[in-house]
Short mmCIF file of C-alpha atoms in Angstrom, two decimals:
data_model
loop_
_atom_site.label_atom_id
_atom_site.label_comp_id
_atom_site.label_asym_id
_atom_site.label_seq_id
_atom_site.Cartn_x
_atom_site.Cartn_y
_atom_site.Cartn_z
CA MET A 151 0.00 0.00 0.00
CA TYR A 152 2.84 2.39 0.90
CA ALA A 153 4.59 1.66 -2.39
CA LEU A 154 1.37 2.35 -4.28
CA LEU A 155 0.96 5.70 -2.53
CA MET A 156 4.58 6.62 -3.35
CA LEU A 157 4.01 5.73 -7.01
CA ILE A 158 0.84 7.89 -7.13
CA ASP A 159 2.69 10.77 -5.47
CA PHE A 160 5.65 10.41 -7.91
CA GLN A 161 3.32 10.46 -10.91
CA GLY A 162 1.72 13.61 -9.58
CA TYR A 163 5.17 15.12 -9.12
CA ILE A 164 6.03 14.34 -12.75
CA ARG A 165 2.86 16.09 -13.94
CA LYS A 166 3.68 19.08 -11.74
CA ARG A 167 7.40 19.49 -12.54
CA GLY A 168 7.67 17.81 -15.91
CA LEU A 169 9.56 14.67 -16.98
CA LEU A 170 12.66 16.63 -18.06
CA PHE A 171 13.11 18.10 -14.59
CA VAL A 172 12.69 14.69 -12.99
CA LEU A 173 15.28 13.08 -15.27
CA SER A 174 17.79 15.95 -14.99
CA PRO A 175 19.56 14.54 -11.87
CA PHE A 176 20.15 11.22 -13.65
CA GLY A 177 21.50 12.99 -16.74
CA ILE A 178 23.84 15.16 -14.68
CA SER A 179 25.12 12.15 -12.73
CA PHE A 180 25.70 10.24 -15.98
CA VAL A 181 27.67 13.11 -17.54
CA LEU A 182 29.80 13.50 -14.41
CA MET A 183 30.49 9.78 -14.42
CA LEU A 184 31.62 9.95 -18.06
CA VAL A 185 33.96 12.85 -17.29
CA LEU A 186 35.48 10.86 -14.45
CA VAL A 187 35.87 7.61 -16.39
CA TYR A 188 37.13 9.08 -19.67
CA GLY A 189 39.31 11.65 -17.92
CA ASN A 190 41.12 8.82 -16.16
CA ALA A 191 41.15 6.23 -18.99
CA LEU A 192 41.87 8.52 -21.95
CA LEU A 193 43.89 11.32 -20.39
CA LEU A 194 45.53 10.55 -17.06
CA ILE A 195 46.56 6.91 -17.57
CA PRO A 196 48.00 7.04 -21.14
CA ARG A 197 49.48 10.55 -20.98
CA VAL A 198 50.57 10.79 -17.36
CA LEU A 199 50.74 7.43 -15.57
CA GLN A 200 52.30 5.48 -18.43
CA ARG A 201 54.96 8.16 -18.77
CA LYS A 202 55.87 7.49 -15.13
CA LYS A 203 54.65 10.85 -13.86
CA TYR A 204 53.19 9.28 -10.75
CA PHE A 205 52.86 12.44 -8.64
CA LEU A 206 51.00 14.27 -11.42
CA TYR A 207 48.74 11.25 -11.89
CA VAL A 208 47.80 11.21 -8.19
CA LEU A 209 47.06 14.94 -8.32
CA GLY A 210 44.95 14.43 -11.44
CA VAL A 211 42.94 11.62 -9.86
CA LEU A 212 42.36 13.64 -6.69
CA PHE A 213 41.21 16.59 -8.80
CA LEU A 214 38.74 14.41 -10.74
CA ILE A 215 37.40 12.84 -7.54
CA ALA A 216 37.01 16.24 -5.87
CA LEU A 217 35.35 17.74 -8.94
CA ASN A 218 32.97 14.82 -9.35
CA THR A 219 32.12 14.67 -5.62
CA LEU A 220 31.43 18.39 -5.33
CA ALA A 221 29.40 18.59 -8.56
CA ARG A 222 27.27 15.53 -7.71
CA SER A 223 26.71 16.75 -4.17
CA ARG A 224 25.65 20.20 -5.32
CA SER A 225 23.30 18.70 -7.88
CA GLN A 226 21.73 16.30 -5.40
CA GLN A 227 21.35 19.02 -2.78
CA TYR A 228 19.57 21.29 -5.25
CA PHE A 229 17.09 18.69 -6.49
CA ASP A 230 16.45 17.27 -3.02
CA ALA A 231 15.65 20.78 -1.76
CA VAL A 232 13.06 21.12 -4.49
CA VAL A 233 11.48 17.73 -3.78
CA TRP A 234 11.69 17.87 0.02
CA PRO A 235 11.85 21.57 0.93
CA ASP A 236 10.92 20.83 4.55
CA GLU A 237 13.92 18.49 5.05
CA PRO A 238 17.00 20.44 3.90
CA MET A 239 20.39 18.66 4.00
CA SER A 240 23.86 20.17 4.07
CA ILE A 241 26.26 19.46 1.23
CA ALA A 242 28.51 17.54 3.64
CA ASP A 243 25.75 14.93 3.99
CA TYR A 244 26.30 13.89 0.38
CA PHE A 245 30.10 13.74 0.39
CA LYS A 246 30.57 10.31 1.93
CA TRP A 247 28.81 8.28 -0.73
CA ASN A 248 29.85 10.52 -3.62
CA ILE A 249 33.53 10.18 -2.69
CA PHE A 250 33.03 6.42 -2.54
CA TYR A 251 31.35 6.32 -5.97
CA SER A 252 34.02 8.58 -7.48
CA PHE A 253 36.80 6.34 -6.23
CA LEU A 254 34.89 3.28 -7.43
CA PHE A 255 34.56 4.70 -10.96
CA ILE A 256 38.30 5.51 -11.00
CA VAL A 257 39.10 1.89 -10.13
CA ILE A 258 36.63 0.54 -12.71
CA SER A 259 37.94 2.81 -15.49
CA SER A 260 41.55 1.82 -14.68
CA PHE A 261 40.63 -1.85 -14.78
CA LEU A 262 38.82 -1.44 -18.12
CA PHE A 263 41.77 0.48 -19.61
CA TYR A 264 44.34 -2.18 -18.71
CA ALA A 265 41.97 -5.00 -19.66
CA LEU A 266 41.54 -3.51 -23.14
CA GLN A 267 45.28 -2.84 -23.41
CA TRP A 268 46.07 -6.42 -22.41
CA THR A 269 43.62 -7.70 -25.02
CA GLU A 270 45.20 -5.51 -27.71
CA GLN A 271 48.70 -6.66 -26.74
CA ARG A 272 47.63 -10.29 -26.90
CA GLU A 273 46.22 -9.67 -30.37
CA GLN A 274 49.43 -7.95 -31.46
CA VAL A 275 51.56 -10.81 -30.13
CA LYS A 276 49.32 -13.27 -31.96
CA ASN A 277 49.69 -11.33 -35.23
CA ILE A 278 53.46 -11.08 -34.77
CA GLN A 279 53.70 -14.83 -34.22
CA ILE A 280 51.65 -15.46 -37.36
CA ASN A 281 53.86 -13.10 -39.37
CA GLN A 282 56.99 -14.75 -38.00
CA LEU A 283 55.73 -18.18 -39.01
CA GLN A 284 54.86 -16.93 -42.48
CA THR A 285 58.26 -15.27 -42.83
CA GLU A 286 60.03 -18.40 -41.66
CA LEU A 287 58.05 -20.51 -44.13
CA LYS A 288 58.94 -18.17 -47.01
CA TYR A 289 62.59 -18.22 -45.91
CA LEU A 290 62.68 -22.01 -45.80
CA ARG A 291 61.11 -22.23 -49.23
CA ALA A 292 63.59 -19.78 -50.75
CA GLN A 293 66.63 -20.87 -48.78
CA ILE A 294 69.76 -21.77 -50.68
CA ASN A 295 72.49 -23.66 -48.93
CA PRO A 296 75.06 -20.95 -48.10
CA HIS A 297 77.89 -23.48 -48.19
CA PHE A 298 77.03 -24.16 -51.80
CA LEU A 299 77.23 -20.44 -52.57
CA PHE A 300 80.58 -19.98 -50.85
CA ASN A 301 82.01 -23.11 -52.47
CA GLY A 302 80.83 -21.79 -55.82
CA LEU A 303 82.48 -18.43 -55.19
CA ASN A 304 85.71 -20.15 -54.17
CA THR A 305 85.59 -22.15 -57.39
CA ILE A 306 85.08 -19.00 -59.45
CA TYR A 307 87.87 -17.26 -57.55
CA GLY A 308 90.23 -20.17 -58.28
CA THR A 309 89.50 -20.13 -62.01
CA ILE A 310 90.20 -16.42 -62.45
CA ASP A 311 93.63 -15.69 -63.84
CA LEU A 312 96.09 -14.43 -61.23
CA ALA A 313 96.83 -11.42 -63.38
CA ASN A 314 93.21 -10.30 -63.20
CA GLY A 315 93.44 -8.86 -59.70
CA GLN A 316 90.35 -6.70 -60.05
CA ALA A 317 88.07 -9.65 -60.77
CA ARG A 318 89.55 -11.67 -57.93
CA ASN A 319 89.07 -8.75 -55.52
CA MET A 320 85.45 -8.37 -56.64
CA VAL A 321 84.78 -12.02 -55.84
CA VAL A 322 86.31 -11.60 -52.37
CA GLN A 323 84.29 -8.45 -51.72
CA PHE A 324 81.09 -10.08 -52.88
CA SER A 325 81.84 -13.09 -50.66
CA ASP A 326 82.27 -10.76 -47.68
CA LEU A 327 78.96 -9.05 -48.46
CA LEU A 328 77.20 -12.37 -48.69
CA ARG A 329 78.74 -13.66 -45.46
CA TYR A 330 77.71 -10.49 -43.61
CA ASN A 331 74.12 -10.76 -44.87
CA LEU A 332 73.79 -14.45 -44.06
CA TYR A 333 75.51 -14.65 -40.70
CA GLU A 334 76.48 -11.40 -39.01
CA ALA A 335 73.45 -9.26 -39.99
CA ASP A 336 71.14 -11.86 -38.47
CA SER A 337 71.92 -10.42 -35.01
CA ASP A 338 69.95 -7.64 -33.36
CA GLN A 339 73.09 -5.49 -33.21
CA VAL A 340 76.53 -5.59 -34.76
CA GLU A 341 79.76 -3.72 -34.16
CA LEU A 342 79.79 -0.37 -35.92
CA GLN A 343 83.08 -1.32 -37.52
CA GLN A 344 81.40 -4.33 -39.14
CA GLU A 345 78.75 -2.11 -40.69
CA VAL A 346 81.50 0.22 -41.91
CA ALA A 347 83.34 -2.69 -43.53
CA TYR A 348 80.12 -3.77 -45.23
CA LEU A 349 79.61 -0.29 -46.68
CA GLN A 350 83.21 -0.17 -47.87
CA ASN A 351 82.89 -3.52 -49.64
CA TYR A 352 79.58 -2.53 -51.21
CA VAL A 353 80.95 0.78 -52.49
CA ALA A 354 84.09 -0.95 -53.78
CA LEU A 355 81.94 -3.30 -55.86
CA GLN A 356 79.94 -0.38 -57.23
CA ARG A 357 83.17 1.42 -58.15
CA ALA A 358 84.39 -1.64 -60.02
CA ARG A 359 81.21 -1.93 -62.10
CA SER A 360 80.88 1.82 -62.80
CA ASP A 361 82.71 3.77 -65.48
CA ALA A 362 84.78 6.92 -65.07
CA SER A 363 81.76 9.20 -65.58
CA LEU A 364 80.47 8.39 -62.08
CA ASP A 365 82.29 10.18 -59.26
CA ILE A 366 81.96 8.13 -56.07
CA THR A 367 83.06 9.47 -52.69
CA LEU A 368 83.05 7.54 -49.42
CA ASP A 369 84.05 9.52 -46.34
CA ILE A 370 84.06 7.62 -43.05
CA ALA A 371 85.19 9.04 -39.71
CA VAL A 372 84.24 6.55 -37.02
CA GLY A 373 86.22 6.12 -33.84
CA ILE A 374 87.54 2.78 -32.73
CA GLY A 375 85.37 1.45 -29.91
CA ASN A 376 82.62 -0.93 -28.99
CA ARG A 377 79.74 1.05 -30.46
CA LYS A 378 76.95 -1.17 -31.72
CA ILE A 379 74.20 -0.57 -34.23
CA ALA A 380 71.31 -2.39 -35.86
CA PRO A 381 72.63 -4.02 -39.04
CA LEU A 382 71.89 -2.95 -42.61
CA LEU A 383 70.39 0.45 -41.77
CA PHE A 384 72.32 2.37 -44.43
CA VAL A 385 72.51 0.01 -47.38
CA ALA A 386 68.98 0.74 -48.66
CA PHE A 387 69.86 4.42 -49.07
CA VAL A 388 73.17 3.55 -50.75
CA GLU A 389 71.48 1.10 -53.12
CA ASN A 390 68.99 3.78 -54.16
CA ALA A 391 71.82 6.27 -54.71
CA PHE A 392 73.51 3.98 -57.21
CA LYS A 393 70.22 2.88 -58.74
CA TYR A 394 68.92 6.37 -59.53
CA THR A 395 72.16 8.27 -60.14
CA THR A 396 72.67 9.77 -63.58
CA ARG A 397 74.80 7.99 -66.16
CA ASP A 398 75.20 10.89 -68.58
CA ASP A 399 78.72 11.75 -69.80
CA ARG A 400 77.61 15.34 -70.48
CA GLN A 401 76.99 16.21 -66.81
CA ALA A 402 78.40 15.55 -63.37
CA ASN A 403 77.33 12.16 -62.05
CA THR A 404 77.99 11.84 -58.36
CA VAL A 405 77.37 9.62 -55.38
CA ARG A 406 78.49 11.03 -52.03
CA ILE A 407 78.42 8.86 -48.91
CA GLY A 408 79.52 10.01 -45.47
CA LEU A 409 79.45 8.39 -42.05
CA ARG A 410 80.66 10.19 -38.92
CA GLU A 411 80.41 9.31 -35.25
CA ALA A 412 81.19 11.48 -32.24
CA ASN A 413 80.09 11.21 -28.61
CA GLY A 414 77.51 8.56 -29.37
CA VAL A 415 75.90 10.52 -32.22
CA LEU A 416 76.12 8.89 -35.65
CA VAL A 417 75.43 10.95 -38.77
CA PHE A 418 74.97 9.21 -42.13
CA VAL A 419 74.72 11.30 -45.30
CA CYS A 420 74.08 9.95 -48.77
CA SER A 421 73.42 12.01 -51.90
CA ASN A 422 73.32 11.36 -55.60
CA SER A 423 72.65 13.23 -58.80
CA TYR A 424 69.58 12.23 -60.77
CA ASP A 425 67.93 13.10 -64.07
CA GLU A 426 64.62 11.34 -63.48
CA ASP A 427 62.38 11.80 -60.44
CA PRO A 428 62.95 8.76 -58.15
CA GLY A 429 59.28 8.97 -57.22
CA GLU A 430 57.78 7.71 -53.99
CA PRO A 431 60.07 5.77 -51.61
CA GLY A 432 60.09 2.05 -52.31
CA ILE A 433 59.53 -0.84 -49.93
CA GLY A 434 63.22 -0.89 -48.96
CA LEU A 435 63.14 2.66 -47.60
CA ALA A 436 59.77 2.04 -45.95
CA ASN A 437 61.23 -0.98 -44.17
CA VAL A 438 64.22 1.04 -42.94
CA GLN A 439 61.93 3.78 -41.61
CA ARG A 440 59.81 1.19 -39.81
CA ARG A 441 62.92 -0.39 -38.27
CA LEU A 442 64.11 3.01 -37.09
CA GLU A 443 60.75 3.65 -35.40
CA LEU A 444 60.94 0.30 -33.62
CA LEU A 445 64.66 0.25 -32.72
CA TYR A 446 65.42 3.94 -32.11
CA PRO A 447 62.17 5.59 -30.99
CA GLY A 448 62.83 9.22 -30.19
CA ARG A 449 66.55 8.74 -30.89
CA TYR A 450 66.77 9.36 -34.63
CA SER A 451 65.98 11.93 -37.26
CA LEU A 452 65.66 11.23 -40.97
CA ASP A 453 65.70 14.03 -43.52
CA ILE A 454 65.16 13.28 -47.21
CA HIS A 455 65.67 16.25 -49.51
CA GLN A 456 65.31 16.49 -53.26
CA ALA A 457 66.19 19.63 -55.21
CA GLU A 458 68.19 20.87 -58.21
CA GLY A 459 69.04 17.41 -59.45
CA ILE A 460 70.40 16.17 -56.11
CA TYR A 461 68.68 13.59 -53.93
CA SER A 462 70.05 13.54 -50.40
CA VAL A 463 69.39 11.59 -47.22
CA THR A 464 70.61 12.54 -43.76
CA LEU A 465 70.12 10.09 -40.92
CA THR A 466 71.13 10.99 -37.37
CA LEU A 467 71.22 8.29 -34.70
CA HIS A 468 71.78 8.63 -30.97
CA LEU A 469 73.40 5.32 -30.07
#
């Protein structure tokens, strides 16, 4: 009977005040809850907490809780005063439960954020494993026994006339390139001196196969030490330089390659003349850029400039 009387009284209240006024407290509470949840999950956690700014995160959470508690309490006090004008309540009467609900929503939003992040990471790991399996399968299908290749090169080297020193040197240089690609470059990092030797061998081969119209310069100033670097970061740029350089006897045809290291900062510069627009970067350059993003996040800069017949690349690495 009491419930029926309350329902009749509530219906009369709706007719008197209007449905919008009655639903306003629920709408305000919902909006405040969204501000609390999204402020924590989309702003504080990814931009503050995950950057290890713990003190700022605690201040941010306390601010959201205080804002939500005060706003909800003020809203509830106002609407309760309209409904029950003879039983006024102070704002402090609402704080206890509103603080509890604010803290609860912070915990729930944090849990949802990390649950979604964990799910995304699991999906990424799954995709990486699938890609690794596919890559391994393609590698196994295309694999050539490296011993066969080296034995073949040794055979070719042995059949070249001793007087033909250039050809014999080219075979040795190519063998070194192949050995580096098959064995040493398979590591996550290699000695900087190894990468330098690879560049020198590659450029030496290009010099041997180019005519006098192409001016090739290799300038390396790297200190002796135990600096390490991800392998094969520079060769894609060098390959493109030789691929797109001009071959016209009537103009200057140049390839300039420089590599300098000082105080842990490595600067690689590669430029070439061109007579046709190289166009958009190919898959090789895209792969290098992706590797740089993964291996040297925030520790590299890559500048590609093209003007007046010169295509230049400048890569700076903080080792």
